[in-house]
């Protein structure tokens, strides 16, 4: 089984090195996996003036799954949009039709005090956000800049076809069926035509899932409810932009964005797995970043794309164990616990494995 390893920029290479240590250990124990690294994002631009070099895309296509780090950095901020690191990730999602982005927000009991919310509000929190990943205002045409009445104007297009809405909403219902059978669809149907269609299609799909209780919520209210009473949610399904924002918000309920993995899947179950945090250029190269989200992304990859449930659980159990042992990176540091660097955290997981 082949894993394409795209570490990217900023803290990407550091956190990826820890996940690779874990995968190497599993291989030594007999798991038949191979990894192949390739540059993406700013690293792709540096290597070949392209955030998604042709060779990287073909390695990704030929693999059974992709493990992704993070992209972006201030040195690339002034490049034309097509050359920016983020485009490497967006194009990869689009080229491989990775439309279903699963972003779990789970609070580890050991980290209850790391959340900025009161422990009783977040204790036991376990939410799954399904974000549509290949449509919406991130890809809609026309977009660009023009001059209007003598001043600069920027514009983007929010759009969804019903087939795009239907397949992600369906994924939401399927996920809800495996959990508590409650699905909340988030939109802005009081203002946006795109959202009115979204809601219509969600209600149509609901007829095929009579066992699931579907609710609708406006995105501004959802943002508020997530910090007021987050445990009212189980599965949330929403569009690309709303999901981008709400999943960052939900991640902080759990204490740190440095803890959360994600899966981006296409219709065949092929997937790209990545931590939901970014490239954190401010702490890059300083052995400060939390590698656990990437290690947990590798576990999701083992489970969903390689069907290695036992190996996935082994990794997740090791992560729980190091948290119980008191190992903490700076983002989740607590008095009385042992603050360690990126590499030491990776070593601790390896030892616990
Ligand atoms: C994410 C990130 C990306 C996105 C960026 C890096 C393009 O914020 O995965 O949430 O907006 O989707
Ligand atoms: Mg984001």
Tab-separated table of C-alpha atoms and ligand atoms in Angstrom:
chain	number	residue	atom	x	y	z
A	1	UNK	CA	0.000	0.000	0.000
A	2	UNK	CA	1.437	3.279	-1.125
A	3	UNK	CA	1.188	6.545	0.791
A	4	UNK	CA	2.094	9.833	-0.888
A	5	UNK	CA	3.686	12.089	1.705
A	6	UNK	CA	3.311	15.809	1.021
A	7	UNK	CA	4.818	17.673	3.967
A	8	UNK	CA	4.581	21.193	2.526
A	9	UNK	CA	5.729	24.301	4.344
A	10	UNK	CA	6.296	25.870	7.735
A	11	UNK	CA	5.884	23.288	10.470
A	12	UNK	CA	4.790	20.747	7.814
A	13	UNK	CA	8.132	18.929	7.508
A	14	UNK	CA	8.624	18.741	11.309
A	15	UNK	CA	5.225	17.314	12.113
A	16	UNK	CA	5.368	14.982	9.130
A	17	UNK	CA	8.703	13.576	10.294
A	18	UNK	CA	6.986	12.434	13.501
A	19	UNK	CA	4.100	10.792	11.635
A	20	UNK	CA	6.624	9.039	9.387
A	21	UNK	CA	8.409	7.643	12.451
A	22	UNK	CA	5.117	6.127	13.532
A	23	UNK	CA	4.406	4.675	10.063
A	24	UNK	CA	7.951	3.282	9.889
A	25	UNK	CA	7.428	1.525	13.207
A	26	UNK	CA	4.218	-0.046	11.902
A	27	UNK	CA	6.059	-1.177	8.789
A	28	UNK	CA	8.800	-2.805	10.889
A	29	UNK	CA	6.009	-4.688	12.631
A	30	UNK	CA	4.837	-6.096	9.317
A	31	UNK	CA	2.367	-3.570	7.892
A	32	UNK	CA	2.913	-3.526	4.120
A	33	UNK	CA	3.168	0.205	3.497
A	34	UNK	CA	5.489	2.292	1.386
A	35	UNK	CA	5.824	6.060	1.455
A	36	UNK	CA	6.889	8.456	-1.275
A	37	UNK	CA	7.555	12.109	-0.548
A	38	UNK	CA	6.899	14.991	-2.949
A	39	UNK	CA	6.931	18.793	-2.672
A	40	UNK	CA	3.717	20.811	-2.491
A	41	UNK	CA	2.715	24.393	-1.686
A	42	UNK	CA	5.596	26.816	-1.200
A	43	UNK	CA	7.993	23.867	-1.345
A	44	UNK	CA	6.534	23.014	-4.753
A	45	UNK	CA	6.935	26.589	-5.872
A	46	UNK	CA	10.552	26.639	-4.674
A	47	UNK	CA	11.296	23.337	-6.422
A	48	UNK	CA	9.572	23.980	-9.730
A	49	UNK	CA	7.686	27.290	-9.710
A	50	UNK	CA	4.400	25.428	-9.164
A	51	UNK	CA	2.534	24.842	-5.872
A	52	UNK	CA	1.339	21.516	-7.307
A	53	UNK	CA	4.133	20.195	-9.540
A	54	UNK	CA	3.076	17.679	-12.217
A	55	UNK	CA	5.214	14.962	-10.600
A	56	UNK	CA	3.604	15.550	-7.206
A	57	UNK	CA	0.141	15.227	-8.707
A	58	UNK	CA	1.046	11.961	-10.434
A	59	UNK	CA	2.555	10.531	-7.224
A	60	UNK	CA	-0.633	11.533	-5.404
A	61	UNK	CA	-2.826	9.942	-8.077
A	62	UNK	CA	-0.841	6.698	-8.075
A	63	UNK	CA	-0.942	6.327	-4.291
A	64	UNK	CA	-3.571	4.557	-2.179
A	65	UNK	CA	-3.809	7.603	0.072
A	66	UNK	CA	-2.163	10.960	0.722
A	67	UNK	CA	-0.747	12.222	3.985
A	68	UNK	CA	-0.526	16.003	3.872
A	69	UNK	CA	1.226	18.449	6.220
A	70	UNK	CA	0.467	22.143	5.764
A	71	UNK	CA	1.105	24.868	3.209
A	72	UNK	CA	1.745	28.595	3.192
A	73	UNK	CA	4.184	31.181	4.448
A	74	UNK	CA	4.727	34.940	4.424
A	75	UNK	CA	7.443	34.695	1.762
A	76	UNK	CA	4.776	33.555	-0.718
A	77	UNK	CA	2.103	36.121	0.173
A	78	UNK	CA	2.862	38.468	-2.681
A	79	UNK	CA	2.891	35.830	-5.444
A	80	UNK	CA	0.096	35.880	-8.014
A	81	UNK	CA	-2.822	33.768	-6.768
A	82	UNK	CA	-2.166	30.791	-9.083
A	83	UNK	CA	1.345	30.449	-7.660
A	84	UNK	CA	0.391	30.684	-3.997
A	85	UNK	CA	0.918	27.619	-1.771
A	86	UNK	CA	-2.802	27.361	-0.903
A	87	UNK	CA	-3.545	26.754	-4.584
A	88	UNK	CA	-1.499	23.546	-4.367
A	89	UNK	CA	-3.912	22.188	-1.784
A	90	UNK	CA	-7.046	23.548	-3.446
A	91	UNK	CA	-6.046	22.083	-6.815
A	92	UNK	CA	-5.210	18.724	-5.254
A	93	UNK	CA	-8.678	18.607	-3.676
A	94	UNK	CA	-10.298	19.576	-6.981
A	95	UNK	CA	-8.208	17.329	-9.267
A	96	UNK	CA	-8.917	14.278	-7.088
A	97	UNK	CA	-12.577	15.239	-6.423
A	98	UNK	CA	-12.072	15.122	-2.665
A	99	UNK	CA	-15.437	16.680	-1.964
A	100	UNK	CA	-16.172	15.273	1.485
A	101	UNK	CA	-14.071	16.734	4.259
A	102	UNK	CA	-14.543	15.066	7.640
A	103	UNK	CA	-13.400	17.201	10.538
A	104	UNK	CA	-13.964	15.609	13.910
A	105	UNK	CA	-13.802	17.808	16.999
A	106	UNK	CA	-13.241	15.488	19.935
A	107	UNK	CA	-12.243	16.554	23.412
A	108	UNK	CA	-9.706	14.258	25.029
A	109	UNK	CA	-10.606	14.031	28.734
A	110	UNK	CA	-6.922	14.657	29.566
A	111	UNK	CA	-7.153	18.041	27.834
A	112	UNK	CA	-10.423	19.307	29.339
A	113	UNK	CA	-8.671	22.214	31.006
A	114	UNK	CA	-6.909	23.228	27.772
A	115	UNK	CA	-10.210	24.464	26.313
A	116	UNK	CA	-10.987	28.136	26.711
A	117	UNK	CA	-14.565	27.163	27.608
A	118	UNK	CA	-15.694	25.915	31.001
A	119	UNK	CA	-15.080	22.164	31.427
A	120	UNK	CA	-18.811	21.438	31.920
A	121	UNK	CA	-19.617	23.051	28.548
A	122	UNK	CA	-17.109	20.894	26.651
A	123	UNK	CA	-16.731	17.680	28.697
A	124	UNK	CA	-17.423	14.695	26.460
A	125	UNK	CA	-17.591	16.823	23.319
A	126	UNK	CA	-17.618	14.761	20.113
A	127	UNK	CA	-18.761	16.583	16.963
A	128	UNK	CA	-18.235	15.633	13.324
A	129	UNK	CA	-18.232	18.457	10.806
A	130	UNK	CA	-18.677	17.550	7.159
A	131	UNK	CA	-17.414	20.340	4.995
A	132	UNK	CA	-17.984	20.389	1.227
A	133	UNK	CA	-14.530	20.831	-0.246
A	134	UNK	CA	-14.536	21.285	-4.012
A	135	UNK	CA	-17.192	23.907	-4.701
A	136	UNK	CA	-18.653	27.140	-3.348
A	137	UNK	CA	-17.003	30.554	-3.426
A	138	UNK	CA	-13.512	28.981	-3.284
A	139	UNK	CA	-13.861	27.700	-6.842
A	140	UNK	CA	-16.782	29.638	-8.365
A	141	UNK	CA	-16.349	31.600	-11.603
A	142	UNK	CA	-16.275	34.405	-12.456
A	143	UNK	CA	-13.847	35.797	-9.969
A	144	UNK	CA	-11.144	38.365	-10.092
A	145	UNK	CA	-10.453	42.068	-9.990
A	146	UNK	CA	-11.595	44.834	-12.244
A	147	UNK	CA	-11.893	48.539	-12.305
A	148	UNK	CA	-15.382	49.905	-11.736
A	149	UNK	CA	-16.175	53.636	-11.838
A	150	UNK	CA	-12.507	54.436	-11.465
A	151	UNK	CA	-11.883	52.263	-8.404
A	152	UNK	CA	-10.582	48.727	-7.832
A	153	UNK	CA	-13.185	46.042	-7.283
A	154	UNK	CA	-12.681	42.428	-6.214
A	155	UNK	CA	-15.333	39.753	-6.783
A	156	UNK	CA	-15.933	36.027	-6.202
A	157	UNK	CA	-18.864	33.803	-7.035
A	158	UNK	CA	-20.669	31.588	-4.561
A	159	UNK	CA	-22.287	28.731	-6.430
A	160	UNK	CA	-23.425	25.137	-5.974
A	161	UNK	CA	-25.037	22.669	-8.350
A	162	UNK	CA	-27.664	20.434	-6.844
A	163	UNK	CA	-25.555	17.319	-7.527
A	164	UNK	CA	-22.710	18.826	-5.503
A	165	UNK	CA	-25.043	19.581	-2.621
A	166	UNK	CA	-26.727	16.196	-2.787
A	167	UNK	CA	-23.541	14.119	-2.517
A	168	UNK	CA	-22.162	15.970	0.520
A	169	UNK	CA	-25.549	16.064	2.270
A	170	UNK	CA	-25.853	12.337	1.593
A	171	UNK	CA	-22.411	11.836	3.164
A	172	UNK	CA	-23.735	13.812	6.135
A	173	UNK	CA	-26.750	11.528	6.492
A	174	UNK	CA	-24.585	8.407	6.110
A	175	UNK	CA	-22.311	9.701	8.867
A	176	UNK	CA	-25.310	10.519	11.067
A	177	UNK	CA	-26.632	6.971	10.580
A	178	UNK	CA	-23.388	5.640	12.105
A	179	UNK	CA	-23.602	8.060	15.033
A	180	UNK	CA	-26.546	9.534	16.934
A	181	UNK	CA	-28.833	9.994	13.888
A	182	UNK	CA	-28.938	13.767	14.262
A	183	UNK	CA	-27.819	15.973	11.394
A	184	UNK	CA	-27.627	19.762	11.397
A	185	UNK	CA	-27.322	21.431	7.989
A	186	UNK	CA	-25.790	24.893	8.188
A	187	UNK	CA	-26.502	27.584	5.602
A	188	UNK	CA	-27.421	31.235	5.177
A	189	UNK	CA	-30.797	30.690	3.522
A	190	UNK	CA	-32.182	33.954	4.890
A	191	UNK	CA	-29.873	35.840	2.494
A	192	UNK	CA	-28.240	33.630	-0.134
A	193	UNK	CA	-29.842	31.896	-3.126
A	194	UNK	CA	-27.111	29.250	-2.994
A	195	UNK	CA	-28.264	28.447	0.538
A	196	UNK	CA	-31.955	28.325	-0.382
A	197	UNK	CA	-31.099	25.637	-2.935
A	198	UNK	CA	-28.857	23.904	-0.356
A	199	UNK	CA	-31.755	23.702	2.097
A	200	UNK	CA	-34.182	22.480	-0.564
A	201	UNK	CA	-31.832	19.677	-1.619
A	202	UNK	CA	-31.086	18.741	2.012
A	203	UNK	CA	-34.824	18.329	2.625
A	204	UNK	CA	-35.132	16.162	-0.504
A	205	UNK	CA	-32.273	13.885	0.578
A	206	UNK	CA	-33.850	13.647	4.049
A	207	UNK	CA	-36.731	11.617	2.586
A	208	UNK	CA	-34.270	8.750	2.027
A	209	UNK	CA	-33.216	8.842	5.692
A	210	UNK	CA	-36.405	8.748	7.767
A	211	UNK	CA	-34.434	7.576	10.846
A	212	UNK	CA	-32.288	10.719	10.892
A	213	UNK	CA	-33.509	13.910	12.504
A	214	UNK	CA	-32.515	16.781	10.193
A	215	UNK	CA	-32.350	20.362	11.436
A	216	UNK	CA	-31.296	23.563	9.684
A	217	UNK	CA	-29.352	26.429	11.191
A	218	UNK	CA	-28.085	29.746	9.867
A	219	UNK	CA	-24.305	29.950	9.929
A	220	UNK	CA	-24.129	33.007	12.191
A	221	UNK	CA	-26.330	31.283	14.746
A	222	UNK	CA	-24.281	28.076	14.397
A	223	UNK	CA	-21.101	30.023	15.166
A	224	UNK	CA	-22.759	31.351	18.306
A	225	UNK	CA	-24.287	28.012	19.371
A	226	UNK	CA	-20.903	26.305	19.009
A	227	UNK	CA	-19.489	28.356	21.866
A	228	UNK	CA	-22.758	28.611	23.839
A	229	UNK	CA	-23.769	24.951	23.919
A	230	UNK	CA	-21.583	22.864	21.599
A	231	UNK	CA	-22.858	19.514	22.813
A	232	UNK	CA	-26.231	20.115	21.099
A	233	UNK	CA	-24.443	19.142	17.851
A	234	UNK	CA	-23.480	15.715	16.653
A	235	UNK	CA	-23.014	15.811	12.859
A	236	UNK	CA	-22.921	19.145	11.018
A	237	UNK	CA	-22.964	19.343	7.216
A	238	UNK	CA	-22.180	22.589	5.435
A	239	UNK	CA	-20.583	24.267	2.435
A	240	UNK	CA	-16.928	24.956	1.794
A	241	UNK	CA	-16.564	28.436	3.268
A	242	UNK	CA	-18.893	28.013	6.247
A	243	UNK	CA	-17.200	24.687	7.010
A	244	UNK	CA	-13.747	26.243	6.823
A	245	UNK	CA	-14.705	28.796	9.456
A	246	UNK	CA	-16.853	26.623	11.732
A	247	UNK	CA	-14.306	23.809	11.836
A	248	UNK	CA	-11.584	26.152	13.076
A	249	UNK	CA	-13.987	27.408	15.720
A	250	UNK	CA	-15.004	23.887	16.746
A	251	UNK	CA	-11.388	22.809	16.991
A	252	UNK	CA	-10.671	25.337	19.693
A	253	UNK	CA	-13.477	23.898	21.829
A	254	UNK	CA	-11.214	20.890	22.196
A	255	UNK	CA	-8.294	22.866	23.549
A	256	UNK	CA	-6.024	23.040	20.561
A	257	UNK	CA	-6.223	23.084	16.829
A	258	UNK	CA	-2.940	21.166	17.077
A	259	UNK	CA	-4.822	18.000	18.043
A	260	UNK	CA	-7.283	17.551	15.208
A	261	UNK	CA	-6.917	15.378	12.101
A	262	UNK	CA	-9.122	15.432	9.021
A	263	UNK	CA	-9.989	13.277	6.034
A	264	UNK	CA	-10.914	14.511	2.558
A	265	UNK	CA	-12.549	11.755	0.554
A	266	UNK	CA	-13.805	11.239	-2.967
A	267	UNK	CA	-16.711	9.038	-4.043
A	268	UNK	CA	-14.468	5.937	-4.109
A	269	UNK	CA	-13.141	6.442	-0.575
A	270	UNK	CA	-9.731	7.591	-1.809
A	271	UNK	CA	-8.512	10.238	0.547
A	272	UNK	CA	-6.136	12.965	1.588
A	273	UNK	CA	-5.456	13.179	5.311
A	274	UNK	CA	-4.200	16.311	6.979
A	275	UNK	CA	-4.143	18.137	10.285
A	276	UNK	CA	-6.697	20.923	10.221
A	277	UNK	CA	-4.174	23.486	11.447
A	278	UNK	CA	-2.004	25.489	9.079
A	279	UNK	CA	1.714	25.881	8.484
A	280	UNK	CA	2.297	28.154	11.532
A	281	UNK	CA	5.326	29.953	10.038
A	282	UNK	CA	5.875	31.809	13.330
A	283	UNK	CA	6.949	28.605	15.097
A	284	UNK	CA	8.370	26.702	12.114
A	285	UNK	CA	11.743	25.013	12.583
A	286	UNK	CA	11.734	25.551	16.348
A	287	UNK	CA	10.648	22.109	17.523
A	288	UNK	CA	7.515	23.661	19.077
A	289	UNK	CA	4.676	22.384	16.916
A	290	UNK	CA	2.269	19.707	18.082
A	291	UNK	CA	2.665	16.634	15.826
A	292	UNK	CA	-0.388	14.829	17.221
A	293	UNK	CA	-2.893	16.093	14.621
A	294	UNK	CA	-0.651	14.717	11.864
A	295	UNK	CA	-0.100	11.431	13.691
A	296	UNK	CA	-3.869	11.160	14.193
A	297	UNK	CA	-4.353	11.966	10.493
A	298	UNK	CA	-2.128	8.991	9.703
A	299	UNK	CA	-4.407	6.885	11.919
A	300	UNK	CA	-7.464	8.098	9.976
A	301	UNK	CA	-5.638	7.220	6.746
A	302	UNK	CA	-4.947	3.704	7.997
A	303	UNK	CA	-8.600	3.284	8.927
A	304	UNK	CA	-10.472	4.861	6.014
A	305	UNK	CA	-8.238	4.321	2.981
A	306	UNK	CA	-6.065	1.307	3.887
A	307	UNK	CA	-8.703	-0.519	5.974
A	308	UNK	CA	-6.174	-1.237	8.724
A	309	UNK	CA	-8.442	-0.743	11.720
A	310	UNK	CA	-6.110	-2.475	14.166
A	311	UNK	CA	-3.141	-0.312	13.173
A	312	UNK	CA	-5.306	2.820	13.363
A	313	UNK	CA	-6.414	1.962	16.865
A	314	UNK	CA	-2.871	1.201	17.895
A	315	UNK	CA	-1.820	4.712	16.897
A	316	UNK	CA	-4.823	6.362	18.560
A	317	UNK	CA	-4.266	4.403	21.753
A	318	UNK	CA	-0.613	5.476	21.780
A	319	UNK	CA	-1.666	9.138	21.482
A	320	UNK	CA	-4.139	8.766	24.384
A	321	UNK	CA	-1.396	7.120	26.410
A	322	UNK	CA	1.143	9.930	25.952
A	323	UNK	CA	-1.513	12.465	26.975
A	324	UNK	CA	-2.327	10.377	30.052
A	325	UNK	CA	1.407	10.162	30.797
A	326	UNK	CA	1.449	13.965	30.923
A	327	UNK	CA	3.364	14.801	27.748
A	328	UNK	CA	2.285	18.201	26.385
A	329	UNK	CA	3.528	20.376	23.538
A	330	UNK	CA	3.488	24.134	24.110
A	331	UNK	CA	-0.017	24.647	22.649
A	332	UNK	CA	-1.563	22.350	25.278
A	333	UNK	CA	0.938	22.998	28.074
A	334	UNK	CA	-0.354	22.792	31.637
A	335	UNK	CA	1.319	23.364	34.965
A	336	UNK	CA	2.324	20.074	36.510
A	337	UNK	CA	2.644	18.428	33.107
A	338	UNK	CA	5.746	17.815	31.067
A	339	UNK	CA	6.162	20.311	28.200
A	340	UNK	CA	8.072	18.727	25.326
A	341	UNK	CA	9.053	19.602	21.780
A	342	UNK	CA	7.787	18.236	18.484
A	343	UNK	CA	10.420	15.537	18.254
A	344	UNK	CA	10.091	14.422	21.879
A	345	UNK	CA	6.326	14.149	21.445
A	346	UNK	CA	6.898	11.950	18.379
A	347	UNK	CA	9.345	9.807	20.380
A	348	UNK	CA	6.811	9.485	23.215
A	349	UNK	CA	4.141	8.248	20.790
A	350	UNK	CA	6.646	5.797	19.326
A	351	UNK	CA	7.486	4.489	22.794
A	352	UNK	CA	3.782	4.162	23.632
A	353	UNK	CA	3.140	2.317	20.393
B	1	LIG	C1	-8.187	24.533	5.523
B	1	LIG	C2	-7.326	25.693	5.129
B	1	LIG	C3	-7.356	25.827	3.614
B	1	LIG	C4	-8.788	26.108	3.222
B	1	LIG	C5	-6.404	26.873	3.028
B	1	LIG	C6	-4.979	26.595	3.425
B	1	LIG	C7	-6.545	26.961	1.537
B	1	LIG	O1	-7.740	26.845	5.774
B	1	LIG	O2	-7.888	23.406	5.096
B	1	LIG	O3	-9.138	24.738	6.259
B	1	LIG	O4	-9.237	27.253	3.223
B	1	LIG	O5	-9.490	25.165	2.918
B	2	LIG	MG1	-9.214	26.500	7.231
